[in-house]
Tab-separated table of C-alpha atoms (C1' of nucleotides) in Angstrom:
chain	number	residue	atom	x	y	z
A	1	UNK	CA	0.000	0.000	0.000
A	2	UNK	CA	1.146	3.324	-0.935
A	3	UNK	CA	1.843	5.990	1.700
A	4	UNK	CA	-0.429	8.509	-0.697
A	5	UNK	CA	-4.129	7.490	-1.408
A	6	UNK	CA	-5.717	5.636	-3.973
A	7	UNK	CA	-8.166	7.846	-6.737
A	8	UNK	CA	-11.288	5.582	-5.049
A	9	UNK	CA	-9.946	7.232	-1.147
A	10	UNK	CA	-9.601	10.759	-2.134
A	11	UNK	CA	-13.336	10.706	-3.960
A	12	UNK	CA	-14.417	9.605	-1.172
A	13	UNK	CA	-12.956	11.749	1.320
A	14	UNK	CA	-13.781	14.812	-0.777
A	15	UNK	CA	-17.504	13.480	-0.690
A	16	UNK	CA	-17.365	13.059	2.776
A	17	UNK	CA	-16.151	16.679	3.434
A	18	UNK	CA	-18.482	18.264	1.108
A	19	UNK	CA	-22.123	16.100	1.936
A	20	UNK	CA	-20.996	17.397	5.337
A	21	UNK	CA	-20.421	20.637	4.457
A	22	UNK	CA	-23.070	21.074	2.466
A	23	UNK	CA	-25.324	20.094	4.739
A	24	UNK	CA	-24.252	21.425	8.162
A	25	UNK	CA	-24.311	24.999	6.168
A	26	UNK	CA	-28.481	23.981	5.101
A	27	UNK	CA	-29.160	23.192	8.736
A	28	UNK	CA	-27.604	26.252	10.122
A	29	UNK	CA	-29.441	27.909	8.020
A	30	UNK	CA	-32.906	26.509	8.510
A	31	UNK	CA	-32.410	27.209	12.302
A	32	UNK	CA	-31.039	31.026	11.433
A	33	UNK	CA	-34.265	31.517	9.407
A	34	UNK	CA	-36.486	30.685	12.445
A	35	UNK	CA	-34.178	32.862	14.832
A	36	UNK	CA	-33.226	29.613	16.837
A	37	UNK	CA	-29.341	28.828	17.893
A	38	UNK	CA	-26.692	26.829	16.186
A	39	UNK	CA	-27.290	23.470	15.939
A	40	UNK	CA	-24.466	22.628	18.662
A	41	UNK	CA	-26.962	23.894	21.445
A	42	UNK	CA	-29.452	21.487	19.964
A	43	UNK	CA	-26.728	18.846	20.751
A	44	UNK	CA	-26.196	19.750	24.091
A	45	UNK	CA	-29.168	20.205	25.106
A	46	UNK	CA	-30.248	16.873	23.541
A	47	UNK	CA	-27.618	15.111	25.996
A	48	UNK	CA	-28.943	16.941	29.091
A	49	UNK	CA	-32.138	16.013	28.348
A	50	UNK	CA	-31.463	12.359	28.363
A	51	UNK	CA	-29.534	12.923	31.361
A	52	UNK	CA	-32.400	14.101	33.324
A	53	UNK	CA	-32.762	15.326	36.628
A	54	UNK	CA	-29.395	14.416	37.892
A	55	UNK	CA	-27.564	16.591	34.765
A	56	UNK	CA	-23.962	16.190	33.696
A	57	UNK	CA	-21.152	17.500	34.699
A	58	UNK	CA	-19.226	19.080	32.001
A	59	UNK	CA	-16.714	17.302	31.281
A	60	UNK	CA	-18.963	14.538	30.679
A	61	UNK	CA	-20.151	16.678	27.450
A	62	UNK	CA	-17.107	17.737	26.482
A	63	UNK	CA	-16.005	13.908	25.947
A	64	UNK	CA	-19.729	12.957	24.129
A	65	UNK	CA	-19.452	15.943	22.179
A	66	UNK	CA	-16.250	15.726	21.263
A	67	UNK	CA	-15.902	19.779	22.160
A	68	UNK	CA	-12.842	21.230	23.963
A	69	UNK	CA	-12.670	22.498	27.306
A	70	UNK	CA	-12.790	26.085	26.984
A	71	UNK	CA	-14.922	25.545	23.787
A	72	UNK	CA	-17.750	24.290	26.075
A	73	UNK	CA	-17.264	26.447	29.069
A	74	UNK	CA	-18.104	29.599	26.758
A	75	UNK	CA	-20.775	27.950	24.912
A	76	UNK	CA	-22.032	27.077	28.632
A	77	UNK	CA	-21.625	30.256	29.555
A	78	UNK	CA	-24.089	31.359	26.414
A	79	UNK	CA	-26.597	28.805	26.921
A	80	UNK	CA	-26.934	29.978	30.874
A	81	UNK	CA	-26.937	33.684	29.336
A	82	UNK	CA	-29.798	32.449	27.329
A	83	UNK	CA	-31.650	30.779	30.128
A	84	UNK	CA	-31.636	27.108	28.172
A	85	UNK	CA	-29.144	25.011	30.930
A	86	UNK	CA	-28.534	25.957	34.726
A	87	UNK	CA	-25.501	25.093	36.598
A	88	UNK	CA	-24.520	24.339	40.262
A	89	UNK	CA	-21.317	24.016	41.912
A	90	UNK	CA	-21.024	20.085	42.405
A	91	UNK	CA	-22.296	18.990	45.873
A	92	UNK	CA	-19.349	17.077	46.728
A	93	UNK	CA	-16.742	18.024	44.066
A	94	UNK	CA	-16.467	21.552	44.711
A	95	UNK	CA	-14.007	22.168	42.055
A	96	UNK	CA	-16.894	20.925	39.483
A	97	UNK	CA	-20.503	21.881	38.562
A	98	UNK	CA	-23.117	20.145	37.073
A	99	UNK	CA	-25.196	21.420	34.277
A	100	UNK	CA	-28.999	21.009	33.902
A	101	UNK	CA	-31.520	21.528	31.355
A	102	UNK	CA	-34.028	24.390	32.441
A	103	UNK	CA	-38.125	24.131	31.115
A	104	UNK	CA	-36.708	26.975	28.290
A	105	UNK	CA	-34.003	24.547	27.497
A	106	UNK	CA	-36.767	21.778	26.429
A	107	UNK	CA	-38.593	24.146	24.855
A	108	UNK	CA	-36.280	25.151	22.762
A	109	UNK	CA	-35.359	21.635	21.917
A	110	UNK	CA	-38.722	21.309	20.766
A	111	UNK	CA	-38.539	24.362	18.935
A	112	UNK	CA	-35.111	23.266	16.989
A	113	UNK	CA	-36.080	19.276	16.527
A	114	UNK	CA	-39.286	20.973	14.360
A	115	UNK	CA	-36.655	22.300	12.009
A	116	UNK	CA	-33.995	19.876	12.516
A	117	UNK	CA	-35.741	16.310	12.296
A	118	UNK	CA	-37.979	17.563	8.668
A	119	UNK	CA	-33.998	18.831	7.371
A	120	UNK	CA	-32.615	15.397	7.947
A	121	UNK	CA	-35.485	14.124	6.319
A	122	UNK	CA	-34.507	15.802	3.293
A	123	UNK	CA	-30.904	15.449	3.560
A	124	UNK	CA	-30.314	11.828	4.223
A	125	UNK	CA	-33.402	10.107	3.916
A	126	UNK	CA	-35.141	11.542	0.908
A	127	UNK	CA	-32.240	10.875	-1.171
A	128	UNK	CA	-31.873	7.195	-0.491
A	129	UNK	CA	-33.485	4.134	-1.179
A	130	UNK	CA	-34.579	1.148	1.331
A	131	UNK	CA	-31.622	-0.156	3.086
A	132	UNK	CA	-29.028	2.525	1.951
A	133	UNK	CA	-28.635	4.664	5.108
A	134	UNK	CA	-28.145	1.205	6.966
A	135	UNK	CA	-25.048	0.954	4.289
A	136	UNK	CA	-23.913	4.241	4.671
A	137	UNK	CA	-24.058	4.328	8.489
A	138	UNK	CA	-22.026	1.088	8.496
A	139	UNK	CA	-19.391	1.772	6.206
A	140	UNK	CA	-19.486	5.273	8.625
A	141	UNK	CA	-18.672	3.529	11.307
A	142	UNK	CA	-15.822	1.820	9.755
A	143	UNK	CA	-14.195	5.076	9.673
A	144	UNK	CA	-14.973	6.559	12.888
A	145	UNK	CA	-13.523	3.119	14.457
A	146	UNK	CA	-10.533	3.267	12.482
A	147	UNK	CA	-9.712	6.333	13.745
A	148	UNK	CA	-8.393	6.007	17.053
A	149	UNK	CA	-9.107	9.257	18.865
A	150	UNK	CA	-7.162	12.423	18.585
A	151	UNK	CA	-4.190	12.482	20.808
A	152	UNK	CA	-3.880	14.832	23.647
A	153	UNK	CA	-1.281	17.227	22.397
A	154	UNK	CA	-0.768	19.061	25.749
A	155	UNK	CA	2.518	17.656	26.469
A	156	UNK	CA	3.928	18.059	22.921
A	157	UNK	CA	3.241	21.114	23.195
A	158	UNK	CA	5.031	22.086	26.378
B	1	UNK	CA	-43.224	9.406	4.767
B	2	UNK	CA	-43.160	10.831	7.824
B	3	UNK	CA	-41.397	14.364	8.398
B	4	UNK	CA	-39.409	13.313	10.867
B	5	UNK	CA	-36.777	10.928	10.440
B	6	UNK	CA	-36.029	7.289	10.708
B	7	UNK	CA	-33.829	6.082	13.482
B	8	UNK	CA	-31.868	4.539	10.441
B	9	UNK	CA	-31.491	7.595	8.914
B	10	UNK	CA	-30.700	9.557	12.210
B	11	UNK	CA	-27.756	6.810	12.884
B	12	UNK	CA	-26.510	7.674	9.220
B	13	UNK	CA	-26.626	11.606	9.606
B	14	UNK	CA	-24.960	11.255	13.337
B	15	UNK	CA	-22.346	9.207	11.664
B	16	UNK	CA	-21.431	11.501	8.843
B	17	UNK	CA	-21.190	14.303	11.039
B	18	UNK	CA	-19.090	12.431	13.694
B	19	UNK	CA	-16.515	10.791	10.684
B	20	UNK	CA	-16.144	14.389	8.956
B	21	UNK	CA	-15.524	16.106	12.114
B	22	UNK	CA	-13.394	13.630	14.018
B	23	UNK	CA	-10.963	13.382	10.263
B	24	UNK	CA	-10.745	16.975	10.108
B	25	UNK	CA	-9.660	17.748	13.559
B	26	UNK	CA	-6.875	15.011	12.896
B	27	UNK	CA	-5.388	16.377	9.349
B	28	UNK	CA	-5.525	19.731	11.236
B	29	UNK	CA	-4.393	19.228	14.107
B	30	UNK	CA	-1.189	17.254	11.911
B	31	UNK	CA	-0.884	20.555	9.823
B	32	UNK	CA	-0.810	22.408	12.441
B	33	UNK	CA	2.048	20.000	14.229
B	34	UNK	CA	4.235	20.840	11.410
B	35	UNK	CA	3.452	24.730	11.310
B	36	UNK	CA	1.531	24.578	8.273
B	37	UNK	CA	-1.797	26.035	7.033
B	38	UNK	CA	-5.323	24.810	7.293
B	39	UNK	CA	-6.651	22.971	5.308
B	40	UNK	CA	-8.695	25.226	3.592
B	41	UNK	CA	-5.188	26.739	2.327
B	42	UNK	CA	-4.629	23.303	0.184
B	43	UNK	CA	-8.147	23.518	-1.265
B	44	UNK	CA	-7.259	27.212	-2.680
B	45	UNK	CA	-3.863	25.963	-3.452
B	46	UNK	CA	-5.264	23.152	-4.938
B	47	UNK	CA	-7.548	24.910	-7.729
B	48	UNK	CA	-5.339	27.696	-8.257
B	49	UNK	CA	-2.132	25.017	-9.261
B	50	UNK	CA	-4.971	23.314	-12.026
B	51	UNK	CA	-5.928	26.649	-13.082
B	52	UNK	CA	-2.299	27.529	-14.080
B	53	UNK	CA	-1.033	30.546	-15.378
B	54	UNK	CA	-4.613	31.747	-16.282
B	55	UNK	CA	-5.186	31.711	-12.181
B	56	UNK	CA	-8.712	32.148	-11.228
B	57	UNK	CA	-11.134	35.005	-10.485
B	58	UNK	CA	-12.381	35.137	-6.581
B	59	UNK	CA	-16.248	34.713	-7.722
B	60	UNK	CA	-14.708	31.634	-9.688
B	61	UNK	CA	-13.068	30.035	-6.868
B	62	UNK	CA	-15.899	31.015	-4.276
B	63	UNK	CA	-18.543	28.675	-6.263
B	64	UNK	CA	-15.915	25.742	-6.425
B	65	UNK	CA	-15.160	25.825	-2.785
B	66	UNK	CA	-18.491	26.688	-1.954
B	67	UNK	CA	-16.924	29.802	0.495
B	68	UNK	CA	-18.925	33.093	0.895
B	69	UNK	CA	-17.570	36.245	-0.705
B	70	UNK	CA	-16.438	37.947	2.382
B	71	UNK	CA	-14.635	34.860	3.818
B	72	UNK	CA	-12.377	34.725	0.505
B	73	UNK	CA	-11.544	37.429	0.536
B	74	UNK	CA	-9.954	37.760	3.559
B	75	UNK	CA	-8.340	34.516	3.480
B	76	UNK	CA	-6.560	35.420	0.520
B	77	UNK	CA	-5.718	38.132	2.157
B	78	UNK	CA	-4.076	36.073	4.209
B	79	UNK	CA	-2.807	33.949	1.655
B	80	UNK	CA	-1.397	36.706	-0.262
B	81	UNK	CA	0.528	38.376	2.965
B	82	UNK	CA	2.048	34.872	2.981
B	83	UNK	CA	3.118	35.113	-0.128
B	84	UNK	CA	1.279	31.748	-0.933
B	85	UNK	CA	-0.613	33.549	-3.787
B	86	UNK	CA	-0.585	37.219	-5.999
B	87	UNK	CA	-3.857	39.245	-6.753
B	88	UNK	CA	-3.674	41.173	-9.724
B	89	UNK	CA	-6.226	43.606	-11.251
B	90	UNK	CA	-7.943	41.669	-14.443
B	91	UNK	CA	-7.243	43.647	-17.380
B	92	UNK	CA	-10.638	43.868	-19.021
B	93	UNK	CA	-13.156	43.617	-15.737
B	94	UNK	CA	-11.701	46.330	-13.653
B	95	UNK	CA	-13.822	45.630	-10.434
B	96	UNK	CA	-12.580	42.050	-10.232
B	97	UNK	CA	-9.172	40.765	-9.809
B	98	UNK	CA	-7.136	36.798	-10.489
B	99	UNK	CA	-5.665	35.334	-8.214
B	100	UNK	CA	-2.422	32.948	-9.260
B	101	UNK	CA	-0.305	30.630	-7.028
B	102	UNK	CA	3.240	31.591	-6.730
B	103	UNK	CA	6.288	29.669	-6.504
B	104	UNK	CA	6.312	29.905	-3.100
B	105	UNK	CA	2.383	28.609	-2.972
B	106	UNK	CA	3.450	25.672	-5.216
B	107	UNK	CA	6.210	24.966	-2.423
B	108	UNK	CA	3.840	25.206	0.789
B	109	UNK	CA	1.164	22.786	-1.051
B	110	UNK	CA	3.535	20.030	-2.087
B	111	UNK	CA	4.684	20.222	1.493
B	112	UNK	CA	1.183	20.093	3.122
B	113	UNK	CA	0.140	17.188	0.584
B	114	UNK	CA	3.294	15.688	1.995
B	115	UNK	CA	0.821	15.160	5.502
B	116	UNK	CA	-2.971	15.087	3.892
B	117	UNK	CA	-2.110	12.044	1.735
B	118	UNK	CA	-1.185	9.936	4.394
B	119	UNK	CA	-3.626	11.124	6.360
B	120	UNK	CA	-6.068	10.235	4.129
B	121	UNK	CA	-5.035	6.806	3.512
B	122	UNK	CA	-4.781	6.432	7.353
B	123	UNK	CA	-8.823	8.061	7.938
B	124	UNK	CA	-10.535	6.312	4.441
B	125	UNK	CA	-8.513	3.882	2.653
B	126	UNK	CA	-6.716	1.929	5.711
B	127	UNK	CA	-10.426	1.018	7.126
B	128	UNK	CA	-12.325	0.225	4.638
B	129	UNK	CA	-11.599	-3.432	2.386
B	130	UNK	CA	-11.764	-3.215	-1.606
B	131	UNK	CA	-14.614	-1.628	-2.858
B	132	UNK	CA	-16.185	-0.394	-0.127
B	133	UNK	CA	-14.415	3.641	-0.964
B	134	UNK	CA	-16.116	3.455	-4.434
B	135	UNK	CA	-19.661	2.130	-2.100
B	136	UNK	CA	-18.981	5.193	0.188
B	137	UNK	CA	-18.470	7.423	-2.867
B	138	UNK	CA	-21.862	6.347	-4.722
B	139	UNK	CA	-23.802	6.776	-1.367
B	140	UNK	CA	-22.542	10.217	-0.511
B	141	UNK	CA	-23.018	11.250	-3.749
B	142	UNK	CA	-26.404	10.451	-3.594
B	143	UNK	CA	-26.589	12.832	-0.706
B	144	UNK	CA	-24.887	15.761	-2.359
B	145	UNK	CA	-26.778	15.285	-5.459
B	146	UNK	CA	-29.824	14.984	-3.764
B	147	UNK	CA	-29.492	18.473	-1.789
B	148	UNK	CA	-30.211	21.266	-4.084
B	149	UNK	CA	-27.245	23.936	-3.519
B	150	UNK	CA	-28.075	26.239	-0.566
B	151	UNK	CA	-30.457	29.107	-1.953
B	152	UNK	CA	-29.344	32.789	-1.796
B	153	UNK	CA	-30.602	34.029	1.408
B	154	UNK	CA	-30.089	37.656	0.872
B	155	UNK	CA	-33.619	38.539	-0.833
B	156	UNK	CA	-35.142	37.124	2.220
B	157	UNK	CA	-32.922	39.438	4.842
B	158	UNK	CA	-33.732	42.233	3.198
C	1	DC	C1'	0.974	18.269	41.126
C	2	DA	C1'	-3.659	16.829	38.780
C	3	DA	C1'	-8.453	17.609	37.589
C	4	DG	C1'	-12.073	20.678	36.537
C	5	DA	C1'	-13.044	24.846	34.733
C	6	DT	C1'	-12.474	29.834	33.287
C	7	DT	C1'	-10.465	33.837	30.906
C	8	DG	C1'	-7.480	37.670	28.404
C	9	DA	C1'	-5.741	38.298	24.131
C	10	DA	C1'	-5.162	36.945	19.419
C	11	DC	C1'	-7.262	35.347	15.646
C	12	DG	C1'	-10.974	33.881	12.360
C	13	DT	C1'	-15.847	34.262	10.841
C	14	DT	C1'	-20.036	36.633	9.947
C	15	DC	C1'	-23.257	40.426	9.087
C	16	DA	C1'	-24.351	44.448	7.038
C	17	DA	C1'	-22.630	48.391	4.966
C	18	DT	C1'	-19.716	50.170	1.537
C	19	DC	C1'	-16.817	50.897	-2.460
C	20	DT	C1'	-15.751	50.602	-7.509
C	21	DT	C1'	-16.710	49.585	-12.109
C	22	DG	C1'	-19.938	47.531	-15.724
D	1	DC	C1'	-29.043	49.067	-10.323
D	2	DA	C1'	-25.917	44.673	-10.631
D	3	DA	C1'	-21.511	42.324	-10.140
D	4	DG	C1'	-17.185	41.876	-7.937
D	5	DA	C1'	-14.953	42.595	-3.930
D	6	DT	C1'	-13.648	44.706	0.660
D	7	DT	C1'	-14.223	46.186	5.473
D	8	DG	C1'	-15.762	47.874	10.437
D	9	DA	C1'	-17.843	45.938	14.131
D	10	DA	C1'	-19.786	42.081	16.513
D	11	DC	C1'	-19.265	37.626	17.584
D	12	DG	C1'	-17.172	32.928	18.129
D	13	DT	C1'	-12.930	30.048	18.536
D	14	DT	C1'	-8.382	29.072	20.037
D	15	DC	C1'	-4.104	29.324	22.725
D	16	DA	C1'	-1.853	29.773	26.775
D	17	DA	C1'	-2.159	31.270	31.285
D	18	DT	C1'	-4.664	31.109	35.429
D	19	DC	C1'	-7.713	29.923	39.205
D	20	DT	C1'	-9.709	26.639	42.649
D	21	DT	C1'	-10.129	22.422	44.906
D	22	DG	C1'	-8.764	17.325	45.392
DNA sequence: CAAGATTGAACGTTCAATCTTG
DNA sequence: CAAGATTGAACGTTCAATCTTG
């Protein structure tokens, strides 16, 4: 195997980039139109929702979202701003907090899944047939596995 | 057809969105450990070296990379202060300009596809078996094809 | 010191306004 | 006015430093 990629890899990668592209951009959007948030709040505020009352702490959603730390603890800081998540110093961990969702917070789920769920709709499902997003999600999955996580750079960086 | 999605399709759309992001933050973050560019730089780099002498016109390379007007121009800005590409004034359309790769901009790209190409073996072509890029290809396609290009917004903002 | 989290400053992106030429 | 392109100001992201508690 070559250390450069095949014709068949690149297409493929430059699919990849652009069917995400292109539809990240329609999503965003669709949300801007209806004066609703980027679709990363929609994200978080999908995990807190599952986490009920109990809530997460944040770096709990920084490793399911795949966000950095200071990444998270600004968009935190907007979502609180906003009213959509709470947070409380951590009972027993008082160097921590733990984030809830707040009854705005669902609502505003609500409000985003109306415009969110109908756009996938149209960008995945629509444009296959029967059985083809079970293909696509598995050879998907095939590339998310064989990617082992992104290193922590700290120390090279020091 | 319901509006709202199918968990197959959901699984899909979470997938495509977790494989793009997760094999972008690893090619830049392995740009970036060598002091070079984003990615975005190749992409320019990229059409401007087919282009050749001729170079390209902003508007021309704004449709190709699907990039908005204002955030061209100020990366070739950018580009330009690096010395990675030259604007000149187009002879016959005065209000527009073409942008050409230099020497230097030929240099920086070999360099960068020097990391990107093994990169992209490692992210697309190392996990999947034969055939299964060209499957990924046809089903992604189907997705870009099937998502009409994002309409122009401005009419309804103003 | 490590873990959890925040923040000032630098940088990049976006919106809306603006400029120049056709 | 339209097309091609830029830009000030607002906003979001990133780096590196910092703060607090375990």
């Amino acid at each position: 195997v070559s250390e450069f990629p095949s014709p068949a890899a690149i297409q493929a990668w430059a699919r990849l980039l652009r069917a995400s592209q292109r539809s990240l951009e329609i999503v965003e959007e669709r949300l801007k139109a209806r004066n609703l948030p980027p679709l990363v709040w929609y994200d978080v505020l999908h995990e807190l929702a599952q986490s009920g009352e109990e809530g997460l702490r944040p770096y709990e959603l920084e490793s399911r979202m795949l966000l950095k730390q200071y990444h998270l603890s600004r968009l935190l800081a907007r979502m609180d701003r906003a009213g959509a998540v709470e947070r409380v110093r951590h009972a027993r961990d008082r160097r921590g907090q733990v984030v809830r969702i707040t009854s705005r917070g669902r609502e505003l789920r609500r409000r985003m899944w109306a415009v969110y769920g109908p756009a996938i709709v149209r960008l995945v499902q629509a444009p296959l047939v029967e059985g083809e997003p079970e293909a696509l999600a598995r050879l998907l999955r095939k590339l998310i596995d064989g990617t082992p996580v992104a290193r922590d750079t700290r120390r090279a960086r020091r």
